[in-house]
Coordinates of C-alpha atoms and ligand atoms in Angstrom, one line a residue:
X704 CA 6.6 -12.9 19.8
X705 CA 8.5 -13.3 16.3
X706 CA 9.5 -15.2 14.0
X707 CA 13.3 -15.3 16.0
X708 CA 11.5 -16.4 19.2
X709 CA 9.3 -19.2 17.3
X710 CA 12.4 -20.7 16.2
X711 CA 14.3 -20.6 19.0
X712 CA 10.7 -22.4 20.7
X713 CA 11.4 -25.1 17.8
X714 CA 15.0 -25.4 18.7
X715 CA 14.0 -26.0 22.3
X716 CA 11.8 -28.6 21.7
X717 CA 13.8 -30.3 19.7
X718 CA 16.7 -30.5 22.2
X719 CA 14.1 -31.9 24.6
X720 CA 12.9 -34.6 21.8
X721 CA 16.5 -35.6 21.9
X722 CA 17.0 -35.8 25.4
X723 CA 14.0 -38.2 25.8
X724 CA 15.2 -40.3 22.5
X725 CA 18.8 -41.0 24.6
X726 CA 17.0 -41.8 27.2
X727 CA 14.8 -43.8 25.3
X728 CA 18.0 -45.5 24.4
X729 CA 19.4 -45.9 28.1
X730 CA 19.0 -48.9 29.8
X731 CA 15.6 -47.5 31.6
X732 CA 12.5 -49.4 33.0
X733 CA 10.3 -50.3 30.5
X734 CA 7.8 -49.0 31.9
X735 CA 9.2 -45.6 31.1
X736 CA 9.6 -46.8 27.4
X737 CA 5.8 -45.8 26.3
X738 CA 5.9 -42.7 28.5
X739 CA 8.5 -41.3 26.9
X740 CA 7.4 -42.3 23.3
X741 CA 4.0 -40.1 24.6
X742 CA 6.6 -37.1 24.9
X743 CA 7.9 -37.3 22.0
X744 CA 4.6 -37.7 20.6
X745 CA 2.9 -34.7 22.2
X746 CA 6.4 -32.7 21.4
X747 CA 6.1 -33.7 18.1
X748 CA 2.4 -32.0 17.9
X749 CA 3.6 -28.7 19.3
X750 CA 7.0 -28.4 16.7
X751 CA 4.2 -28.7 14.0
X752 CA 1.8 -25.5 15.5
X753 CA 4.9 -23.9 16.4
X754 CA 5.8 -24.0 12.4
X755 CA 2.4 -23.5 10.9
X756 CA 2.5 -20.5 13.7
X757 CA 6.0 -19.2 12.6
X758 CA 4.8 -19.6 8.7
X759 CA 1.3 -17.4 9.7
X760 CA 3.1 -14.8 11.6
X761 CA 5.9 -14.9 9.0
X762 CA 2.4 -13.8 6.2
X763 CA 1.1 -11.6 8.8
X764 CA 4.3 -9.4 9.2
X765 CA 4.6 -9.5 5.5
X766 CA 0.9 -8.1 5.4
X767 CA 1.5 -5.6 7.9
X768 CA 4.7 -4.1 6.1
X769 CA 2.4 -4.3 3.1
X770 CA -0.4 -2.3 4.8
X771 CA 2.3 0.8 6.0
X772 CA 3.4 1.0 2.5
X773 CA 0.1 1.3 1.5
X774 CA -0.5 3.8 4.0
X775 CA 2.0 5.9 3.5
X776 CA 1.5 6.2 -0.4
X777 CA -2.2 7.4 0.5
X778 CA -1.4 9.8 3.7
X779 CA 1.5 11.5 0.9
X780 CA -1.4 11.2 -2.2
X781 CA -4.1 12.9 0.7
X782 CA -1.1 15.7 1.2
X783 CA -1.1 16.6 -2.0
X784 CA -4.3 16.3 -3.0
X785 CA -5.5 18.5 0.0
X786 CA -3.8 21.1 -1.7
X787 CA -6.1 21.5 -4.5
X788 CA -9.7 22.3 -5.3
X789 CA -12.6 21.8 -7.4
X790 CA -13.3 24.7 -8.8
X791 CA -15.6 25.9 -11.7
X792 CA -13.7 27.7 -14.2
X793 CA -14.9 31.2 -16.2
X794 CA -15.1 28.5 -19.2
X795 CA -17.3 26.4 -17.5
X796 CA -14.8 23.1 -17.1
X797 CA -14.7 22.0 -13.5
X798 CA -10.9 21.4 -12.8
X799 CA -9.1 21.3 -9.9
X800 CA -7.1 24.7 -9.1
X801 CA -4.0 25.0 -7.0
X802 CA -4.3 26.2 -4.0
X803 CA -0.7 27.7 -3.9
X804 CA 1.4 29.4 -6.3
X805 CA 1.7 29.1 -8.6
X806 CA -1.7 29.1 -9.5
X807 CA -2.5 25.9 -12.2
X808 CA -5.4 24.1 -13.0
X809 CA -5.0 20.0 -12.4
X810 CA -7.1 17.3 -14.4
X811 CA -10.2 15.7 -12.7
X812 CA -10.0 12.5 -14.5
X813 CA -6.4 11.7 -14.2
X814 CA -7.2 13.5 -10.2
X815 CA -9.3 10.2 -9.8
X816 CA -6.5 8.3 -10.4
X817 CA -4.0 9.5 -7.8
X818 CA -2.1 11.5 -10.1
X819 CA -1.6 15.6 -11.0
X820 CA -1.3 16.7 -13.8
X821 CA -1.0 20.0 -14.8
X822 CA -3.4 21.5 -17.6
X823 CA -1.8 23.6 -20.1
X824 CA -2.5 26.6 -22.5
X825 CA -3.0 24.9 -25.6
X826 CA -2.1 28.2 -27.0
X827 CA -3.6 27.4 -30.8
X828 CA -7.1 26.9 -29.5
X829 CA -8.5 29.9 -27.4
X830 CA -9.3 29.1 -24.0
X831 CA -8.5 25.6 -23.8
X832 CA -5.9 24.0 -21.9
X833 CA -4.8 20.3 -22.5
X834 CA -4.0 17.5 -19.8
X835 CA -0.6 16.5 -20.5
X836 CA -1.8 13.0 -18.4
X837 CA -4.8 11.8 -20.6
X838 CA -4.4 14.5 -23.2
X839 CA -7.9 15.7 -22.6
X840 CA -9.2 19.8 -23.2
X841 CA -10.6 21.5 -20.7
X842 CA -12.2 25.2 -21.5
X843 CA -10.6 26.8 -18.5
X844 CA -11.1 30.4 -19.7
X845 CA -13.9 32.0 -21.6
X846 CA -12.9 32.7 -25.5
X847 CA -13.9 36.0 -25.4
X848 CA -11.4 36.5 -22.8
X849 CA -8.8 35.0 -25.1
X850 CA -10.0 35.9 -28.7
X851 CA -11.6 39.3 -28.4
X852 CA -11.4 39.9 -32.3
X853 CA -13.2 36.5 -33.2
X854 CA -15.9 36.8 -30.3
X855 CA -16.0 40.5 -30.2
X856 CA -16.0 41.7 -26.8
Ligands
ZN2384 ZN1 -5.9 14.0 -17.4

C-alpha cells in the first residue's frame, strides 16, 4: 500500500459519508436516523487512521529513501576504501598505501573521516610527505634514504 492507495481509501470513504448524509436527508424512517449518524460516526474514525496512516507511511518512505542514500554513500566509501592499506612505512609513519598504481600513500586521520587524501613529498623537508586534507607530516621514507649527505649513508 501507498500513499496513492491511502488516499484513494480517503476518497472512498468520503463518498460513502455522503451517501449516508443524503440519505440522512431523505424522507427515511427515523429509526434509520441514528443508524446512519453511527456510520458516519464510525466512517469518521477510520478517515482519521487512514490520515495519521498516510502521514506515517508518507515519514517512513521518506526514511527509507534516506536509508538507500545512506547506503549507497557507504557501499561507494567501502569500494574505495578497500582499495587501500595500512601499511608501516620505511620512516616509521603508519599510512595507508595504494593498492593500485599508482602507488601513493593516503592519510589515516582524514582516512577516519571518509575521505583520501593523497600525501605528498614535501620536498624541502627530507622524507616527509604532507596531507593536503589536514595538512599533517607523515615520515613516509627514512632520511637517509633522502638526504645521504646530511645522515651519511
Ligand atoms: Zn589528513
Amino acid at each position: 500500500m501507498d500513499v496513492i492507495s491511502i488516499a484513494g481509501a480517503y476518497q472512498g470513504l468520503k463518498a460513502v459519508k455522503e451517501i449516508l448524509t443524503t440519505a440522512f436527508e431523505a424522507k427515511v424512517d427515523a429509526e434509520v436516523k441514528p443508524k446512519i449518524l453511527e456510520a458516519q460516526g464510525k466512517l469518521g474514525e477510520v478517515q482519521d487512521v487512514l490520515f495519521i496512516l498516510r502521514e506515517r507511511l508518507s515519514e517512513l518512505q521518506q526514511e527509507r529513501d534516506d536509508l538507500k542514500a545512506k547506503l549507497a554513500n557507504a557501499e561507494a566509501w567501502q569500494s574505495q576504501a578497500d582499495q587501500y592499506e595500512l601499511t608501516t612505512t620505511p620512516g616509521t609513519a603508519v599510512v595507508y598505501r595504494y593498492k593500485g598504481q599508482p602507488d601513493h600513500f593516503a592519510c589515516p586521520s582524514c582516512f577516519n573521516k571518509r575521505e583520501v587524501h593523497i600525501l605528498q613529498d614535501n620536498k624541502l623537508m627530507a622524507g616527509t610527505y604532507r596531507c593536503t586534507g589536514c595538512g599533517f607530516n607523515y615520515r613516509v621514507k627514512s632520511p637517509t634514504h633522502f638526504n645521504p649527505r646530511v645522515y651519511g649513508t
